Tab-separated table of C-alpha atoms in Angstrom:
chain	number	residue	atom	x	y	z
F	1	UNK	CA	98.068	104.774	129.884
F	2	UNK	CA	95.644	107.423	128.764
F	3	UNK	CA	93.534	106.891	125.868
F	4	UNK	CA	92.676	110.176	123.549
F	5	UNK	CA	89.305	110.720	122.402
F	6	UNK	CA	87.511	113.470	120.062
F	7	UNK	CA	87.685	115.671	122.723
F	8	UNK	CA	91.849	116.144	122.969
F	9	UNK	CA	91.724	117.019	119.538
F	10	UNK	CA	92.806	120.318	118.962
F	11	UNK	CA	92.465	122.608	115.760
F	12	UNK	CA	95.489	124.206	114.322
F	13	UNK	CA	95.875	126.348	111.004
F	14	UNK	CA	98.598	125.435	107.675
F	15	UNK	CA	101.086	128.256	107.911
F	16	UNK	CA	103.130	127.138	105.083
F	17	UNK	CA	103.384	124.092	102.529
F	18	UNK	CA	106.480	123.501	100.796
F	19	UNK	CA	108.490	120.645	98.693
F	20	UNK	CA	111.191	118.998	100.428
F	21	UNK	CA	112.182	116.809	98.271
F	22	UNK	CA	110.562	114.254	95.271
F	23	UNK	CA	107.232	113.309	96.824
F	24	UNK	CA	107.696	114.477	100.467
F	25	UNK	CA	105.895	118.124	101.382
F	26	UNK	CA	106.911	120.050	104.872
F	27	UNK	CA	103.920	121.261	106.599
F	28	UNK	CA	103.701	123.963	109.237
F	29	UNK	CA	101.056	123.733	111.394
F	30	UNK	CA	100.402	126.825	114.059
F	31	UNK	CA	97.718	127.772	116.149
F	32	UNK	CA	95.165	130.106	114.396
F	33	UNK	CA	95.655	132.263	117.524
F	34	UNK	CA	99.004	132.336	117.387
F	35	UNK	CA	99.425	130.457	120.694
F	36	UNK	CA	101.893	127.748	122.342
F	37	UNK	CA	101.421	124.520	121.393
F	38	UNK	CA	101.385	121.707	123.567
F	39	UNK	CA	104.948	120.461	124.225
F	40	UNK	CA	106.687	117.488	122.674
F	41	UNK	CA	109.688	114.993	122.946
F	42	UNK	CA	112.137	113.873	120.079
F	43	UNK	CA	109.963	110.502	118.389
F	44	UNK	CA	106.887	112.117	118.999
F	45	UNK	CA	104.650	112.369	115.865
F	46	UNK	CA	100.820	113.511	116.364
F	47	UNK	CA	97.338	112.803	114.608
F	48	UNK	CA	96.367	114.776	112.158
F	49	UNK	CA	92.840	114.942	111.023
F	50	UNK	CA	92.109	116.402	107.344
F	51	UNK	CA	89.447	118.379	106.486
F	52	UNK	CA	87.948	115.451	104.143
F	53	UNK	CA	87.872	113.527	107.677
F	54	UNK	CA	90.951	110.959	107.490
F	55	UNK	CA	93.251	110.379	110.174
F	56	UNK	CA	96.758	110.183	109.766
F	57	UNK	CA	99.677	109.845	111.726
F	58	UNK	CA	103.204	112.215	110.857
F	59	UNK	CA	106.401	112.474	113.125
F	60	UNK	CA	107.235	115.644	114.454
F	61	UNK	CA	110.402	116.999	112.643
F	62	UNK	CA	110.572	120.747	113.513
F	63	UNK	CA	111.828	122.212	116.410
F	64	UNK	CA	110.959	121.292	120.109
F	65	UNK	CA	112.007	123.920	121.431
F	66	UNK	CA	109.657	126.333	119.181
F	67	UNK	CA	106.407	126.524	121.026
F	68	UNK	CA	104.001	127.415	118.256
F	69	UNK	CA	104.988	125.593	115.025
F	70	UNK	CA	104.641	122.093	114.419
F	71	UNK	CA	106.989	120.794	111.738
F	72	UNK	CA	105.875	117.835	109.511
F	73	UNK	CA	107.163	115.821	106.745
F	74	UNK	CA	104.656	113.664	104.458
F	75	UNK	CA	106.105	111.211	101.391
F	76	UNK	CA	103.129	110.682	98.491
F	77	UNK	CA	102.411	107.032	99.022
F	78	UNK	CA	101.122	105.762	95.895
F	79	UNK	CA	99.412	103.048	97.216
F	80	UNK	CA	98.527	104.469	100.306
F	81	UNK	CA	94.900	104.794	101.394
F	82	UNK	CA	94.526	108.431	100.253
F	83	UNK	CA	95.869	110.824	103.376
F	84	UNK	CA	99.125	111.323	102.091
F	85	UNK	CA	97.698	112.117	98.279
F	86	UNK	CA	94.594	114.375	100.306
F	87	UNK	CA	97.997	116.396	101.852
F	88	UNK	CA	100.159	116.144	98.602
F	89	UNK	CA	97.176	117.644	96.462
F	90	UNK	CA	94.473	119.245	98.185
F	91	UNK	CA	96.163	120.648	101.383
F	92	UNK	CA	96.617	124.474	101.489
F	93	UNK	CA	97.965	127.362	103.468
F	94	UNK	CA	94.579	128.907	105.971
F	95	UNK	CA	93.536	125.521	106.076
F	96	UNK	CA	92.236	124.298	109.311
F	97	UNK	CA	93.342	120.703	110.326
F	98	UNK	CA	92.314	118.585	113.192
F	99	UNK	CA	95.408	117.459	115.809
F	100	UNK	CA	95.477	115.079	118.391
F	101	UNK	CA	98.455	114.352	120.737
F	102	UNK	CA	101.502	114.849	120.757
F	103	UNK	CA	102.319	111.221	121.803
F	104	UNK	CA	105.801	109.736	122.084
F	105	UNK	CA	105.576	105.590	121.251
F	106	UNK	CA	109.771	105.788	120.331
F	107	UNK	CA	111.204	107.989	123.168
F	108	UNK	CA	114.835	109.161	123.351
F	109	UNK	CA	116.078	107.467	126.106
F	110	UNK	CA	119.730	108.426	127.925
F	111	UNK	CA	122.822	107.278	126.305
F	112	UNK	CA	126.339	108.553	126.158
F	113	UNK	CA	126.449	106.880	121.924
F	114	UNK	CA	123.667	106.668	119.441
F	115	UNK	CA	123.702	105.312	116.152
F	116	UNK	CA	120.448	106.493	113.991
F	117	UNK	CA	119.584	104.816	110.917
F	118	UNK	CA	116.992	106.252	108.423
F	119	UNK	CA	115.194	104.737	105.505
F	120	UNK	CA	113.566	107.527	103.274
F	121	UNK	CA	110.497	109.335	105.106
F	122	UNK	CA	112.003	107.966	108.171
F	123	UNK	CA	114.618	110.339	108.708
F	124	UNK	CA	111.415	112.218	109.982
F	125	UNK	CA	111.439	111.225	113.850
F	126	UNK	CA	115.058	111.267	113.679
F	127	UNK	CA	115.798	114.933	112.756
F	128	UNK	CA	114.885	115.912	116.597
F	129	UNK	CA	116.917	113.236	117.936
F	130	UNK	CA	120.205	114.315	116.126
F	131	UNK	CA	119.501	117.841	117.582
F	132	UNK	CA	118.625	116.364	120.677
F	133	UNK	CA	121.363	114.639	120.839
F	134	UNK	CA	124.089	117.306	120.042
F	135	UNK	CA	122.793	119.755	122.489
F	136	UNK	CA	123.783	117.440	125.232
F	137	UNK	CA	127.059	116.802	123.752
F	138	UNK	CA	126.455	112.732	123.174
F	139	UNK	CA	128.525	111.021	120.503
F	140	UNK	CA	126.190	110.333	117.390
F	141	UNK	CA	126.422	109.492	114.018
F	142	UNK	CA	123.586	108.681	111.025
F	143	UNK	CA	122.955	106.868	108.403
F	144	UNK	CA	120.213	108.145	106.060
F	145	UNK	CA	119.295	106.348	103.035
F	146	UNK	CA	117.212	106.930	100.268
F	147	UNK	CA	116.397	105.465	96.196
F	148	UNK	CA	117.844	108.513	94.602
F	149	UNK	CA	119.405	111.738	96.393
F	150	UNK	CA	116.255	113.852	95.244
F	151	UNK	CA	113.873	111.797	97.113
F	152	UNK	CA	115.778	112.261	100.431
F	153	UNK	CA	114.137	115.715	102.255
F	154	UNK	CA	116.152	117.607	104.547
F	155	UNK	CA	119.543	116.549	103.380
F	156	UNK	CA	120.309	120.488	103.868
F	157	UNK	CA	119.730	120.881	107.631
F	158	UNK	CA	121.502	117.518	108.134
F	159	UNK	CA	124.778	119.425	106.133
F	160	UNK	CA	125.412	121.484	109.321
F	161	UNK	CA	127.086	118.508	110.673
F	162	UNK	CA	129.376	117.473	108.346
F	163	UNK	CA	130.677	113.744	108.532
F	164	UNK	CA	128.840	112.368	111.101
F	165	UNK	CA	126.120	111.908	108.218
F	166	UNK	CA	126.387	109.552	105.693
F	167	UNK	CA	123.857	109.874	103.145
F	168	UNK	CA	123.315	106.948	101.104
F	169	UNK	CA	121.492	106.863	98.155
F	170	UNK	CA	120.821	103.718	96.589
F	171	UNK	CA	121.196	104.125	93.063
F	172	UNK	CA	124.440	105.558	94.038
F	173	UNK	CA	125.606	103.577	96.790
F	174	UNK	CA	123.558	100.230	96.858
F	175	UNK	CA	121.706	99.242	100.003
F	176	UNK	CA	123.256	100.882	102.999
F	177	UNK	CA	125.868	98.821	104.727
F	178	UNK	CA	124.996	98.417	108.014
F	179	UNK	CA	127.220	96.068	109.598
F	180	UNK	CA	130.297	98.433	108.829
F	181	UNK	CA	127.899	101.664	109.873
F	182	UNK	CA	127.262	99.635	113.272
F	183	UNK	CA	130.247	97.861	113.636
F	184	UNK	CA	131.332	95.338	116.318
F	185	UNK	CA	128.316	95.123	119.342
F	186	UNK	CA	129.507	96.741	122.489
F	187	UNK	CA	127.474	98.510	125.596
F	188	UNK	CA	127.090	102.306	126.023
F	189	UNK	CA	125.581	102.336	122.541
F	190	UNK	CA	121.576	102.841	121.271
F	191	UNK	CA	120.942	102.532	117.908
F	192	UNK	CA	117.648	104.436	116.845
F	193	UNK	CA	116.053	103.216	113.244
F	194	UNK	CA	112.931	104.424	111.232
F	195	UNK	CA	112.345	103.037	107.706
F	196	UNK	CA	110.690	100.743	105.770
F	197	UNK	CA	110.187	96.801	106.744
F	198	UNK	CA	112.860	95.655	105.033
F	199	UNK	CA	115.571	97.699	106.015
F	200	UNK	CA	114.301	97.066	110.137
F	201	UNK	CA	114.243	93.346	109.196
F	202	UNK	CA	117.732	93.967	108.395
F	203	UNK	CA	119.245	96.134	111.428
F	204	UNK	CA	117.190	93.863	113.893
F	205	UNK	CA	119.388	90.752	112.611
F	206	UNK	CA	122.561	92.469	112.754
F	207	UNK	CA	121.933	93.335	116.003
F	208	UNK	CA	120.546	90.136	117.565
F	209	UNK	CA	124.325	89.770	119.008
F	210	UNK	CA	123.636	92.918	120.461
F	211	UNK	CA	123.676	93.964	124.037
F	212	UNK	CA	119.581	93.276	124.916
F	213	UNK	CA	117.617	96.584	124.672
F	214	UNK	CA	120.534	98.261	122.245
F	215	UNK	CA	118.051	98.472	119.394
F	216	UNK	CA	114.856	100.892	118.889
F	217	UNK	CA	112.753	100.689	116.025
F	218	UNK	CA	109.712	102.635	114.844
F	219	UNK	CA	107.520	100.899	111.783
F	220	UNK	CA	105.312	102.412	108.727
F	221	UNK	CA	103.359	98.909	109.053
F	222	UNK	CA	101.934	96.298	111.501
F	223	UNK	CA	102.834	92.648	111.256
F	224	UNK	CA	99.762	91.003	110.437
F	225	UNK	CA	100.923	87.728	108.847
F	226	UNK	CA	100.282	85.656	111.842
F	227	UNK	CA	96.886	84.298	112.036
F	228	UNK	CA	95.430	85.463	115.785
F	229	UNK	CA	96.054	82.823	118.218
F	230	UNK	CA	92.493	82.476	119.491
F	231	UNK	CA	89.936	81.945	116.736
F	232	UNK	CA	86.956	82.189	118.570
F	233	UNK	CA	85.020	85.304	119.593
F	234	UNK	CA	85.390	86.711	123.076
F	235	UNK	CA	83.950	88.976	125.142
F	236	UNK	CA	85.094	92.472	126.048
F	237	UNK	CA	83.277	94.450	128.916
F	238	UNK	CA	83.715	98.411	129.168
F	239	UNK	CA	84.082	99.064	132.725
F	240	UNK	CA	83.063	102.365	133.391
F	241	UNK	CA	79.906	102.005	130.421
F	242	UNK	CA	79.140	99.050	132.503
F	243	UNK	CA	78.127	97.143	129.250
F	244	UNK	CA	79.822	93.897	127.495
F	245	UNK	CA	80.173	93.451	123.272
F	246	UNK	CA	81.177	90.429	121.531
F	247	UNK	CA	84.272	90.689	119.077
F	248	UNK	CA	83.643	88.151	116.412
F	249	UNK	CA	86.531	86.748	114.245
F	250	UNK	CA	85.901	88.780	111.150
F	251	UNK	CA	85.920	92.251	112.998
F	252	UNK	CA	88.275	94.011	115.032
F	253	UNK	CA	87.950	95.561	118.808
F	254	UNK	CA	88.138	98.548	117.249
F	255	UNK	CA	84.956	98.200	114.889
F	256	UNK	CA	83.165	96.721	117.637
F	257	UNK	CA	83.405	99.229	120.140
F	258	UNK	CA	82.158	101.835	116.978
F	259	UNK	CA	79.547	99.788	116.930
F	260	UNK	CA	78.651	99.495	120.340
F	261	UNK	CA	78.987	103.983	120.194
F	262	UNK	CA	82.206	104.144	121.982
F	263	UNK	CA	84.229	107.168	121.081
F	264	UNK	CA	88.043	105.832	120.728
F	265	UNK	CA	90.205	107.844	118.379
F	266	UNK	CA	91.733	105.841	115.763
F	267	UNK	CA	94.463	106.689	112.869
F	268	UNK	CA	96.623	103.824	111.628
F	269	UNK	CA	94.471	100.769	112.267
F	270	UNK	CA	97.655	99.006	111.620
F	271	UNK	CA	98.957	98.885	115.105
F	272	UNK	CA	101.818	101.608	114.218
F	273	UNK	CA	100.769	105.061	115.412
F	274	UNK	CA	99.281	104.035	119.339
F	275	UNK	CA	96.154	106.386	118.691
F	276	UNK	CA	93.737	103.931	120.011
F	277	UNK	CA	95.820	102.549	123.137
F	278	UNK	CA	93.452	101.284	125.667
F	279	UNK	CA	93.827	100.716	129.417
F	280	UNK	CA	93.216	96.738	130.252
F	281	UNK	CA	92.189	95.880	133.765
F	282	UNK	CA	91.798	92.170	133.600
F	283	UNK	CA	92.393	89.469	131.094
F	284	UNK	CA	95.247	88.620	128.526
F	285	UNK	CA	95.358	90.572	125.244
F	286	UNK	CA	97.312	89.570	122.260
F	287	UNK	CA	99.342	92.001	120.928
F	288	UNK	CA	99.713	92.067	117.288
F	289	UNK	CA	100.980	96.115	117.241
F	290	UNK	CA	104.535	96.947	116.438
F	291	UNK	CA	104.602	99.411	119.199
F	292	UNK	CA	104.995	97.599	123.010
F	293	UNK	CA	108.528	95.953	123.683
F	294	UNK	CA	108.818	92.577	125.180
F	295	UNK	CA	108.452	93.583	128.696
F	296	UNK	CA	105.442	96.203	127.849
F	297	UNK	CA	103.667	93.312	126.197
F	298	UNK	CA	104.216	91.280	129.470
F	299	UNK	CA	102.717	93.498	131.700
F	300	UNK	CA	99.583	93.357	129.973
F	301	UNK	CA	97.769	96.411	130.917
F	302	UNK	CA	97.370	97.853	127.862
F	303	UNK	CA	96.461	97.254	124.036
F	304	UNK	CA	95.874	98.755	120.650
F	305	UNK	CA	92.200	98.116	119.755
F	306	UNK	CA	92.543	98.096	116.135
F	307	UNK	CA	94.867	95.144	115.935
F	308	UNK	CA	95.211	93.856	119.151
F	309	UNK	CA	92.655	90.891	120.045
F	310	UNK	CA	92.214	88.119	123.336
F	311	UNK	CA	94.084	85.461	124.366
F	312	UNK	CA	91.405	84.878	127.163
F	313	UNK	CA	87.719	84.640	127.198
F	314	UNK	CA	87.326	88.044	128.510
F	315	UNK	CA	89.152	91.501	128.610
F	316	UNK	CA	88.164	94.634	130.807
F	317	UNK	CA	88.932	97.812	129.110
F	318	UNK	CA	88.802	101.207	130.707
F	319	UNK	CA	86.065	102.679	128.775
């Protein structure tokens, strides 16, 4: 597990700003030098730090095989806490933005069938998979829906491959069927989905009857409606500072270890983007990210600091 700091953040130049679609912008990001970029894998989406000092986390959408462009797609979020509006609004072309990453949390793994399903701004970390998954000649198909067909970006690039898209738009189409887009469970199959909470809430049920492992999701948000399962403080102790904080109830890791002056990168503080992963070398964690699968989460050797919190008296971190 390697955790990113200030220092892996690397500063790249807006080649081009465009509209996609209503509310989502593409955004080109090269190096002002002109030179490669660091590689990435389909599901990969990097930090990207404004010049007005937010953090924010985008998929990668572009090309992975194009070693100097970065490709991003970013939906207005009204409610949001201000990045997306900051990129909507005050974002130009010659602008210098911070990057960190890229870092993969929702890999493409091997599979001779894949069903994608995207919800609005999460056709996003999808777009490379479809490619990805045509240049090795796997079968495919995707379902992409959307409130109205003008708020879906990139419905042109996805025309290239004719019926093996279905784009849905709900004032046209009603909420995307997904039991007849999925149809009967079977093995040989992974089914890739990216949307909002409602729609995974959905595919996650219809595919409880699913082969185990079938189903990969990637979230906007964390799932914070559980109250923690330990409600008193505990003790965390850096390892390589060689000091010990206290995490009280009312703060996070995260805020603690600011506190204490340890640099750890942060973007989502949500649990969703794996910015602030951190290497655990003794005690339990509890995870409360919407990253780690089952198995991950058993191992216990790692957590996200902004959400994540102790089910033991005392973690060791790698800081």
């Amino acid at each position: 597990m390697t955790l990113m700091s200030a220092r892996d953040v690397a500063g790249l130049r807006v080649q081009s700003k465009n509209v996609a679609a209503e509310g989502v912008v593409v955004v080109e990001l090269a190096a002002a030098d002109g030179g490669r970029l660091k590689d990435w894998t389909p599901g990969s989406h990097i930090d990207l730090v404004l010049p007005n000092g937010m953090t924010r986390q985008y998929s990668l959408c572009g090309d992975r095989w194009d070693p100097r462009r970065y490709r991003l797609g970013v939906l207005r979020e009204p409610f949001g806490r201000g990045g997306s509006a900051y990129v909507h609004d005050e974002l130009d072309v010659g602008d210098l933005v911070g990057v960190g990453g890229p870092r993969n949390n929702f890999p493409l793994v091997p599979s001779p069938e894949y069903l994608f399903v995207a919800g609005g701004i999460g056709i996003t970390p999808l777009l490379p998979m479809v490619r990805q998954a045509e240049l090795l000649g796997a079968r495919w198909r995707l379902l992409y829906g959307g409130r109205t067909r003008a708020g879906m970006a990139f419905l042109d690039d996805l025309d290239a491959y004719g019926d093996r898209v279905e784009a849905r738009p709900q004032d046209e189409h009603g909420l995307l069927d997904l039991p007849g887009f999925l149809g009967d469970p079977r093995s040989g199959v992974k089914v890739y989905a990216c949307g909002p909470t409602p729609l995974l809430d959905a595919i996650e049920r219809v595919c409880a009857q699913w082969p185990p492992h079938t189903l990969r999701t990637e979230r906007f948000v964390g799932d914070d409606s559980a109250e923690p399962a330990r409600a008193a403080p505990f003790e965390v102790e850096l390892a390589r500072a060689g000091v010990s904080v206290t995490v009280p109830t009312e703060a996070s890791v995260l805020d603690v270890l600011a506190e204490a002056g340890v640099d750890v990168l942060s973007s989502c503080r949500q649990g969703t983007c794996g910015t602030c992963e951190t290497t655990v070398l003794a005690g339990r964690p509890e995870h409360r990210d919407a990253i780690l699968e089952d198995r991950e989460r058993a191992a216990d050797d790692c957590m996200f600091v902004c959400v994540s919190r102790s089910l033991s008296d005392r973690l060791v971190l790698d800081l």
